[in-house]
Coordinates of C-alpha atoms and ligand atoms in Angstrom, one line a residue:
M1 CA 110.0 114.2 87.5
K2 CA 111.7 112.4 84.7
V3 CA 113.2 109.1 85.8
S4 CA 115.5 107.0 83.6
V5 CA 118.0 104.2 84.0
S6 CA 121.5 104.2 82.6
T7 CA 124.0 101.4 82.2
L8 CA 126.8 103.5 80.7
P9 CA 130.1 104.0 82.6
L10 CA 129.7 106.4 85.5
D11 CA 131.9 109.2 84.0
F12 CA 129.4 109.4 81.1
L13 CA 126.7 110.8 83.4
D14 CA 126.3 114.5 83.0
V15 CA 124.5 115.6 86.2
D16 CA 124.7 118.2 88.9
L17 CA 124.9 115.6 91.6
L18 CA 126.0 111.9 91.5
I19 CA 124.9 109.9 94.6
I20 CA 126.6 106.7 95.6
P21 CA 124.8 104.8 98.4
A22 CA 127.3 102.6 100.4
K23 CA 127.9 100.8 103.6
K24 CA 130.9 102.0 105.6
R25 CA 132.7 98.7 105.2
E26 CA 132.3 98.7 101.4
A27 CA 132.8 102.4 100.7
G28 CA 136.6 102.2 100.2
A29 CA 136.4 99.4 97.7
R30 CA 133.5 101.1 96.0
V31 CA 135.4 104.3 95.6
R32 CA 138.5 102.4 94.2
E33 CA 136.2 100.6 91.8
V34 CA 134.8 104.0 90.5
G35 CA 138.3 105.4 89.9
G36 CA 139.1 108.4 87.7
D37 CA 138.2 111.9 88.7
I38 CA 135.1 110.8 90.5
G39 CA 137.0 108.2 92.4
D40 CA 139.6 110.9 93.4
A41 CA 137.0 113.3 94.6
L42 CA 135.3 110.5 96.6
T43 CA 138.7 109.5 98.1
A44 CA 139.1 113.0 99.4
A45 CA 135.7 112.9 101.1
L46 CA 136.0 109.3 102.4
P47 CA 137.6 110.1 105.8
D48 CA 134.5 112.0 106.9
F49 CA 132.1 109.2 105.8
D50 CA 130.6 107.3 108.8
G51 CA 128.2 105.1 106.7
K52 CA 125.3 105.8 109.1
L53 CA 121.9 105.4 107.5
G54 CA 121.2 108.7 105.7
S55 CA 124.5 110.4 106.4
T56 CA 126.2 112.1 103.5
V57 CA 129.6 113.5 102.4
H58 CA 130.2 115.2 99.1
S59 CA 133.0 116.5 97.0
Y60 CA 133.8 118.1 93.6
P61 CA 135.5 116.1 90.8
A62 CA 138.3 118.0 89.2
G63 CA 137.3 116.8 85.7
G64 CA 134.5 114.8 84.1
R65 CA 130.9 115.6 83.7
S66 CA 129.3 115.3 87.1
K67 CA 129.6 118.5 89.0
R68 CA 129.4 116.9 92.5
V69 CA 129.6 113.5 93.9
A70 CA 128.3 112.2 97.2
L71 CA 128.4 109.1 99.3
V72 CA 125.2 108.3 101.2
G73 CA 125.3 105.9 104.1
L74 CA 123.2 102.7 103.9
G75 CA 123.7 101.8 107.6
T76 CA 124.5 98.2 108.4
Q77 CA 121.5 96.3 107.2
V78 CA 120.6 96.9 103.6
G79 CA 116.9 96.4 102.7
E80 CA 114.1 98.3 101.1
R81 CA 113.7 100.5 104.1
S82 CA 117.3 101.6 104.3
L83 CA 117.5 102.1 100.6
R84 CA 114.5 104.4 100.7
R85 CA 116.0 106.3 103.6
A86 CA 119.3 106.7 101.9
A87 CA 117.7 107.9 98.7
A88 CA 115.7 110.3 100.7
A89 CA 118.9 111.7 102.3
G90 CA 120.2 112.0 98.7
A91 CA 117.1 114.0 97.7
K92 CA 117.5 116.3 100.7
L93 CA 121.2 116.9 99.7
A94 CA 120.2 117.6 96.1
A95 CA 117.6 120.1 97.2
R96 CA 120.2 121.9 99.4
M97 CA 122.6 122.1 96.5
K98 CA 119.8 123.2 94.1
A99 CA 120.8 120.3 91.8
Q100 CA 118.5 120.0 88.8
T101 CA 119.8 116.7 87.6
V102 CA 120.7 113.8 89.9
A103 CA 122.1 110.4 89.3
M104 CA 122.0 107.6 91.9
C105 CA 123.8 104.3 91.8
V106 CA 122.2 100.9 92.4
P107 CA 124.6 99.4 95.0
G108 CA 127.0 97.0 93.1
A109 CA 126.2 93.9 95.1
S110 CA 122.4 94.2 94.7
K111 CA 121.0 90.7 94.2
D112 CA 117.6 92.0 93.2
P113 CA 118.0 95.1 91.0
D114 CA 114.2 95.4 90.5
T115 CA 113.3 95.8 94.2
T116 CA 116.4 97.8 94.9
A117 CA 115.7 100.3 92.1
Q118 CA 112.1 100.6 93.2
A119 CA 113.1 101.4 96.8
L120 CA 115.7 104.0 95.7
V121 CA 113.5 105.8 93.3
E122 CA 110.5 105.7 95.7
G123 CA 112.6 107.2 98.5
F124 CA 113.9 109.9 96.2
L125 CA 110.6 110.9 94.8
L126 CA 108.7 110.8 98.1
A127 CA 111.4 112.8 99.8
N128 CA 111.4 115.3 97.0
Y129 CA 107.7 116.0 97.4
E130 CA 106.6 119.5 98.3
F131 CA 103.0 120.8 98.3
R132 CA 103.2 124.1 96.5
K133 CA 99.6 124.6 95.2
Y134 CA 98.9 127.6 97.3
K135 CA 102.3 129.2 97.4
S136 CA 102.3 132.5 95.4
S137 CA 104.9 132.8 92.6
S138 CA 107.3 135.0 94.7
S139 CA 107.9 132.0 97.0
K140 CA 108.3 129.6 94.2
G141 CA 112.1 130.1 94.2
R142 CA 113.2 126.8 95.6
K143 CA 114.7 124.7 92.9
R144 CA 114.0 121.0 93.0
P145 CA 115.6 118.2 90.9
E146 CA 113.9 117.7 87.5
R147 CA 115.6 114.6 86.4
L148 CA 116.8 111.4 88.1
V149 CA 119.0 108.9 86.4
L150 CA 119.4 105.6 88.1
H151 CA 122.7 104.0 87.4
A152 CA 122.8 100.2 87.2
A153 CA 126.1 98.7 86.0
K154 CA 124.4 95.3 85.8
G155 CA 120.7 94.2 85.6
G156 CA 119.7 97.3 83.7
K157 CA 116.5 95.7 82.5
L158 CA 115.3 94.7 86.0
A159 CA 116.3 98.1 87.4
R160 CA 114.3 99.8 84.7
R161 CA 111.3 97.8 85.7
G162 CA 111.7 98.6 89.3
A163 CA 112.3 102.3 88.6
E164 CA 109.3 102.6 86.4
R165 CA 107.1 100.9 89.0
A166 CA 108.5 103.2 91.7
R167 CA 107.6 106.3 89.6
V168 CA 104.0 105.1 89.3
V169 CA 103.6 104.1 92.9
A170 CA 105.3 107.3 94.2
E171 CA 103.2 109.5 91.9
S172 CA 100.0 107.7 93.0
A173 CA 101.0 108.3 96.7
I174 CA 101.6 111.9 95.8
T175 CA 98.1 112.1 94.3
A176 CA 96.8 111.1 97.7
R177 CA 99.1 113.5 99.5
D178 CA 98.0 116.4 97.3
L179 CA 94.3 115.7 98.0
V180 CA 94.8 115.5 101.7
N181 CA 96.8 118.7 101.8
M182 CA 94.3 120.6 99.6
S183 CA 92.1 123.2 101.2
P184 CA 88.7 121.8 102.1
H185 CA 87.0 124.4 100.0
D186 CA 88.8 123.0 96.9
K187 CA 87.7 119.4 97.6
T188 CA 84.0 119.6 98.3
P189 CA 82.3 116.2 97.7
T190 CA 81.3 117.5 94.2
L191 CA 84.8 118.7 93.4
L192 CA 86.3 115.5 94.7
G193 CA 83.9 113.5 92.4
R194 CA 85.0 115.7 89.5
F195 CA 88.6 115.1 90.4
A196 CA 88.1 111.3 90.4
E197 CA 86.3 111.5 87.0
R198 CA 89.2 113.4 85.5
H199 CA 91.7 111.2 87.1
G200 CA 90.0 108.1 85.8
K201 CA 90.0 109.5 82.3
K202 CA 93.6 110.3 82.5
H203 CA 94.8 107.0 83.9
G204 CA 92.3 104.6 82.4
F205 CA 89.9 103.5 85.1
D206 CA 86.1 104.0 85.1
V207 CA 84.4 106.4 87.4
A208 CA 80.7 107.1 88.2
V209 CA 79.7 109.8 90.7
W210 CA 76.3 109.9 92.3
G211 CA 74.9 113.2 93.6
K212 CA 72.3 113.7 96.3
S213 CA 69.3 112.4 94.5
E214 CA 70.9 109.1 93.5
I215 CA 72.2 108.7 97.1
E216 CA 68.6 109.3 98.3
K217 CA 67.3 106.7 95.8
E218 CA 69.8 104.2 97.2
K219 CA 68.6 105.0 100.7
M220 CA 72.1 105.7 102.1
G221 CA 70.7 107.0 105.4
G222 CA 74.1 107.3 107.1
L223 CA 75.7 109.4 104.4
L224 CA 72.6 111.6 104.1
A225 CA 72.4 112.2 107.9
V226 CA 76.0 113.2 108.2
N227 CA 75.5 115.6 105.2
R228 CA 72.4 117.3 106.6
G229 CA 74.2 120.1 108.3
S230 CA 76.1 121.0 105.2
I231 CA 75.3 123.4 102.3
E232 CA 77.4 121.2 100.0
P233 CA 75.6 118.1 98.7
P234 CA 77.2 114.7 99.3
A235 CA 78.7 112.5 96.6
F236 CA 79.2 108.8 96.2
I237 CA 82.2 108.0 94.0
E238 CA 82.6 104.5 92.4
M239 CA 85.8 103.7 90.6
T240 CA 86.3 100.5 88.6
W241 CA 89.4 98.8 87.3
H242 CA 88.5 95.8 85.3
P243 CA 91.0 94.8 82.6
E244 CA 90.4 92.0 80.2
R245 CA 92.6 89.5 81.9
V246 CA 92.2 89.2 85.6
T247 CA 93.3 86.6 88.2
N248 CA 90.5 87.1 90.7
K249 CA 87.1 85.5 90.3
R250 CA 85.0 88.1 92.1
P251 CA 85.9 91.8 92.6
I252 CA 88.1 93.2 95.4
G253 CA 86.5 96.2 97.1
L254 CA 88.3 99.2 98.4
V255 CA 86.4 101.7 100.6
G256 CA 87.8 105.1 101.6
K257 CA 86.4 107.4 104.2
G258 CA 85.7 110.7 102.5
V259 CA 84.9 113.2 105.2
V260 CA 86.2 116.3 103.4
F261 CA 86.1 118.2 106.7
D262 CA 85.1 117.0 110.1
T263 CA 84.0 119.7 112.5
G264 CA 82.4 117.0 114.7
G265 CA 79.0 118.4 113.7
L266 CA 76.9 119.5 116.6
S267 CA 79.1 117.5 118.9
L268 CA 81.7 120.1 117.8
K269 CA 85.4 119.4 118.1
P270 CA 87.8 121.8 119.9
T271 CA 90.0 123.7 117.3
K272 CA 93.5 123.2 118.6
N273 CA 95.2 119.9 117.8
S274 CA 91.8 118.5 116.7
M275 CA 89.6 120.3 114.3
D276 CA 92.6 122.0 112.8
H277 CA 93.8 118.8 111.2
M278 CA 90.4 117.6 110.0
K279 CA 90.9 118.4 106.3
A280 CA 92.8 115.1 106.4
D281 CA 89.6 113.2 107.3
M282 CA 89.3 112.1 103.6
A283 CA 92.8 110.5 103.7
G284 CA 91.1 107.1 103.2
A285 CA 89.3 108.3 100.1
A286 CA 92.5 109.9 98.8
A287 CA 94.4 106.6 99.3
V288 CA 91.7 104.7 97.3
I289 CA 91.9 107.2 94.5
G290 CA 95.7 106.9 94.5
I291 CA 95.5 103.1 94.5
M292 CA 93.1 103.1 91.6
E293 CA 95.6 105.3 89.7
A294 CA 98.4 102.8 90.4
L295 CA 96.4 99.7 89.5
A296 CA 95.5 101.2 86.1
R297 CA 99.0 102.6 85.4
L298 CA 100.6 99.3 86.3
A299 CA 97.9 97.4 84.4
L300 CA 97.4 95.0 87.3
P301 CA 95.4 91.9 86.3
L302 CA 92.8 92.3 89.0
Y303 CA 89.1 93.4 89.1
V304 CA 88.9 96.1 91.7
I305 CA 86.1 98.4 92.8
G306 CA 86.9 101.5 94.8
V307 CA 84.1 103.4 96.5
V308 CA 84.2 106.7 98.4
P309 CA 81.3 108.2 100.3
A310 CA 82.0 111.9 100.5
T311 CA 80.6 114.7 102.6
D312 CA 81.7 117.2 105.2
N313 CA 80.4 117.0 108.8
R314 CA 79.1 120.3 110.0
P315 CA 76.7 121.8 112.5
G316 CA 73.9 123.6 110.7
Q317 CA 70.3 124.4 111.1
N318 CA 69.3 121.1 109.7
A319 CA 72.2 119.1 111.1
Y320 CA 71.6 115.6 112.4
V321 CA 71.4 115.5 116.2
P322 CA 72.2 113.1 119.1
G323 CA 69.0 111.1 119.4
D324 CA 68.3 110.9 115.7
V325 CA 67.6 107.4 114.6
L326 CA 68.8 106.6 111.0
R327 CA 67.8 103.9 108.6
M328 CA 70.9 102.8 106.9
H329 CA 71.5 101.5 103.3
S330 CA 71.5 97.9 104.7
G331 CA 68.1 98.5 106.4
K332 CA 69.5 98.4 109.9
T333 CA 68.7 101.3 112.2
V334 CA 71.3 103.4 114.1
E335 CA 70.8 105.7 117.1
V336 CA 73.1 108.7 116.8
L337 CA 74.5 109.6 120.2
N338 CA 77.5 111.6 119.0
T339 CA 77.6 113.4 115.7
D340 CA 81.4 113.2 115.7
A341 CA 81.3 109.5 115.2
E342 CA 80.3 110.2 111.6
G343 CA 83.0 108.2 109.7
R344 CA 81.4 104.8 110.7
L345 CA 78.0 106.1 109.5
I346 CA 79.1 106.9 106.0
L347 CA 81.4 103.8 105.8
A348 CA 78.5 101.6 106.9
D349 CA 76.5 102.6 103.8
A350 CA 79.5 102.2 101.5
L351 CA 80.4 98.7 103.0
S352 CA 76.8 97.4 102.6
Y353 CA 76.8 98.9 99.1
V354 CA 79.9 97.0 97.9
G355 CA 78.5 93.9 99.4
M356 CA 76.1 93.8 96.4
Y357 CA 79.1 92.9 94.2
R358 CA 79.7 89.8 96.3
P359 CA 83.4 90.8 96.6
E360 CA 86.0 88.2 97.5
L361 CA 87.7 90.7 99.8
V362 CA 87.0 94.3 100.9
I363 CA 89.6 96.6 102.5
D364 CA 88.5 99.9 104.0
L365 CA 90.8 102.7 104.9
A366 CA 89.6 105.4 107.3
T367 CA 90.8 108.1 109.6
L368 CA 88.3 106.6 112.0
T369 CA 89.3 107.1 115.6
G370 CA 91.4 109.3 117.8
A371 CA 91.9 106.2 119.9
Q372 CA 94.0 104.7 117.1
V373 CA 96.5 107.6 117.3
V374 CA 96.7 107.2 121.1
A375 CA 97.3 103.5 120.9
L376 CA 99.7 103.3 118.0
G377 CA 101.0 106.8 117.2
S378 CA 101.6 108.4 113.9
R379 CA 103.6 105.8 112.1
V380 CA 101.5 102.7 112.5
A381 CA 98.0 102.0 111.4
A382 CA 95.6 99.6 113.1
V383 CA 94.5 96.5 111.1
M384 CA 91.4 94.6 112.2
T385 CA 89.4 91.7 110.9
S386 CA 86.4 89.8 112.1
N387 CA 86.9 86.2 113.3
D388 CA 86.9 85.0 109.7
Q389 CA 89.3 82.6 108.2
E390 CA 89.0 84.0 104.7
A391 CA 90.0 87.5 105.8
M392 CA 92.7 86.3 108.2
R393 CA 94.3 84.3 105.5
H394 CA 95.4 87.6 103.9
L395 CA 97.1 89.0 107.0
P396 CA 100.5 87.5 106.6
S397 CA 100.7 88.9 103.1
L398 CA 99.6 92.3 104.4
A399 CA 102.3 92.1 107.1
T400 CA 104.9 91.4 104.4
S401 CA 103.8 94.4 102.3
S402 CA 103.9 96.5 105.5
E403 CA 107.4 95.4 106.2
R404 CA 108.6 96.0 102.6
T405 CA 106.9 99.4 102.1
G406 CA 107.5 100.8 105.6
E407 CA 103.8 101.6 105.9
L408 CA 103.4 99.9 109.2
V409 CA 100.3 98.2 110.5
H410 CA 99.6 96.5 113.8
P411 CA 96.7 94.3 114.7
M412 CA 94.0 95.4 117.1
P413 CA 91.4 93.0 118.5
M414 CA 87.8 92.6 117.5
H415 CA 86.5 90.4 120.3
N416 CA 82.7 90.2 120.5
H417 CA 82.5 91.8 123.9
Y418 CA 83.7 95.1 122.3
G419 CA 80.4 95.2 120.4
E420 CA 78.3 95.0 123.5
S421 CA 78.6 98.7 124.3
L422 CA 76.9 99.5 120.9
K423 CA 73.5 98.1 122.1
S424 CA 70.8 100.7 121.8
S425 CA 67.5 100.9 123.6
V426 CA 65.6 102.4 120.6
A427 CA 67.4 101.2 117.5
D428 CA 69.4 98.1 116.3
I429 CA 72.7 99.7 117.4
K430 CA 74.0 103.1 118.5
N431 CA 77.0 104.9 116.9
I432 CA 79.2 105.1 120.0
G433 CA 80.3 102.7 122.7
N434 CA 81.8 103.8 126.0
R435 CA 85.3 105.4 126.1
E436 CA 87.2 102.2 126.3
A437 CA 88.9 100.6 123.3
G438 CA 87.5 103.2 120.8
S439 CA 89.1 101.7 117.7
S440 CA 87.8 98.2 118.4
T441 CA 84.2 99.4 119.1
A442 CA 84.3 101.5 115.9
A443 CA 85.4 98.3 114.0
K444 CA 82.6 96.4 115.7
F445 CA 80.1 99.0 114.5
L446 CA 81.3 98.6 110.9
E447 CA 81.2 94.8 111.1
H448 CA 77.4 95.0 111.3
F449 CA 77.4 96.1 107.7
V450 CA 79.8 93.6 106.3
S451 CA 78.9 90.3 104.7
Y452 CA 82.2 89.2 103.1
P453 CA 85.9 88.8 104.0
W454 CA 87.0 92.2 105.3
I455 CA 90.1 94.0 106.4
H456 CA 89.7 97.3 108.3
L457 CA 92.6 99.8 108.4
D458 CA 92.2 102.7 110.8
I459 CA 94.8 105.2 109.5
A460 CA 94.0 108.1 111.8
G461 CA 97.6 108.4 113.0
P462 CA 99.8 107.8 109.9
A463 CA 97.6 109.6 107.3
F464 CA 98.7 113.0 108.4
L465 CA 101.9 114.2 110.2
R466 CA 102.3 117.2 112.3
K467 CA 106.1 116.8 112.1
G468 CA 107.9 115.5 109.0
A469 CA 109.9 112.3 108.9
P470 CA 112.3 111.0 106.2
Y471 CA 110.4 110.8 102.9
R472 CA 107.2 111.5 104.8
P473 CA 106.9 115.3 104.9
K474 CA 104.6 117.1 107.3
G475 CA 101.0 117.0 106.2
G476 CA 99.4 114.2 104.1
T477 CA 101.5 111.1 103.7
G478 CA 99.6 109.1 101.2
F479 CA 99.6 106.3 103.7
G480 CA 98.0 103.1 102.3
V481 CA 98.8 103.6 98.7
R482 CA 102.2 101.9 98.7
L483 CA 101.1 99.3 101.2
L484 CA 98.0 98.2 99.3
V485 CA 99.5 98.4 95.8
D486 CA 102.2 96.1 97.0
F487 CA 99.6 93.8 98.7
L488 CA 97.5 93.8 95.5
R489 CA 100.4 93.1 93.3
T490 CA 101.2 90.0 95.4
Y491 CA 97.5 89.1 95.4
A492 CA 97.3 89.4 91.6
Y493 CA 100.3 87.2 90.9
A494 CA 99.7 84.6 93.6
S495 CA 96.1 83.7 92.9
Ligands
BES1 N1 87.9 111.9 112.2 C1 87.8 111.6 113.5 C2 88.9 110.7 114.0 C3 90.3 111.3 114.0 C4 90.9 111.8 115.2 C5 91.1 111.2 112.9 C6 92.2 112.3 115.2 C7 92.4 111.7 112.9 C8 92.9 112.2 114.1 C9 86.5 110.8 113.8 O1 85.4 111.2 113.0 C10 86.1 111.1 115.2 O2 85.8 112.2 115.5 N2 86.1 110.1 116.0 C11 85.7 110.2 117.4 C12 84.8 109.1 117.7 C13 84.1 109.2 119.1 C14 83.2 110.4 119.1 C15 83.4 107.9 119.4 C16 87.0 110.1 118.2 O3 87.8 109.3 117.9 O4 87.1 110.9 119.2
MN2 MN1 84.4 112.8 113.7
ZN3 ZN1 85.9 111.9 111.1

């Protein structure tokens, strides 16, 4: 979608729908301030406006250029979250009206036009998202807005910056959504690797993709074992963003779980409400690809390496079995007792691989455990770190980004006793603990392969929604992209 910023008087805007976000208390004054035909139309609609977050009223100006005008409620507390929600309600209204061109006002009293513009544009673009790749042309009838004009009476330059950043960040999140929603058949490890290569060329980051023989040479025993039941070879995708001027000394690593389909392997999953969502088991990988896109498009002065181990997890004649002992990339041995605990096996190899860069921080994103969904639900991801001052130092900043972006995270513990159930009688460790505290034992497993400050995000719940929410449609959400782009922006400009 085209996004622009205008500082011209409101009645110069020639759009199908003009949206004015307002609080109930300020709506009257705002309408008087607008005046003219638009003001008159709004005055007519005003009695029905309750100002609740996301509520809308609309009307039709008698003259002027905008065909329709609407008030959208901002609720009582205006912040990034309510601005995104209000803009999302505006997008829903625009879709209902089949408006092709939409204008939206930055609330007059906005102290920070940059952040405000970013929240409004993000909310609009994310709510406007629809996954249509597999819809045949006959059902392509629904008209969506093609152009969004952000109206900023003051602070146009700042609003332009925020709007432009929002477009990049929302489109990067949409890249991740599209990948998650895609049919597993269209995102085999090889195809995912090709997608990353094309994406890197398009947006300006470097991509190298390893096939099976290089993965064998690198002795990634976890990735190879999970892949053994599959006809499709695995891939190991490495993406690099390293501009000339950077503010970090050593690289930041991002690792994304890329299980393109998780059947559970021989420890097969039941279909209903379980295997039927497992095309989303590469949501961590999708988020890392989306983040790399955003870093390059925003030209962030940071050296970042993103890695994705990619495979599907299937039963097959040669599939790995409970009882198999694997030698991992790090040299440690793992006894497999459940082939459905595959994510940690491929992540372990990727985590020990990025360690070779001596990174100053590594963040992994993984749809790792069903226990995460049970504990925190589908809006909140789990965040975990070892007992390590260097990693914990970053948690307040991550919490701030979480609050700002609405991509919520909540800490889960990593006490040492959670690791005790991973003891194996035949190998260094086994790949499952007992049923208790499944997200924490999974994190403890990963910790065996980590030798640097590390933040683990278990995104099993929020990566994929069975039921849509405002600006988060059903299906892939792109969770993690907005959160970590915000976090890395702060990181880049604070160090
Ligand atoms: N991909 C799943 C985790 C998952 C579950 C993601 C639900 C999204 C929604 C993961 O590979 C898995 O199967 N985990 C097992 C681990 C268990 C066997 C120790 C789980 O959580 O049940
Ligand atoms: Mn699994
Ligand atoms: Zn999985």
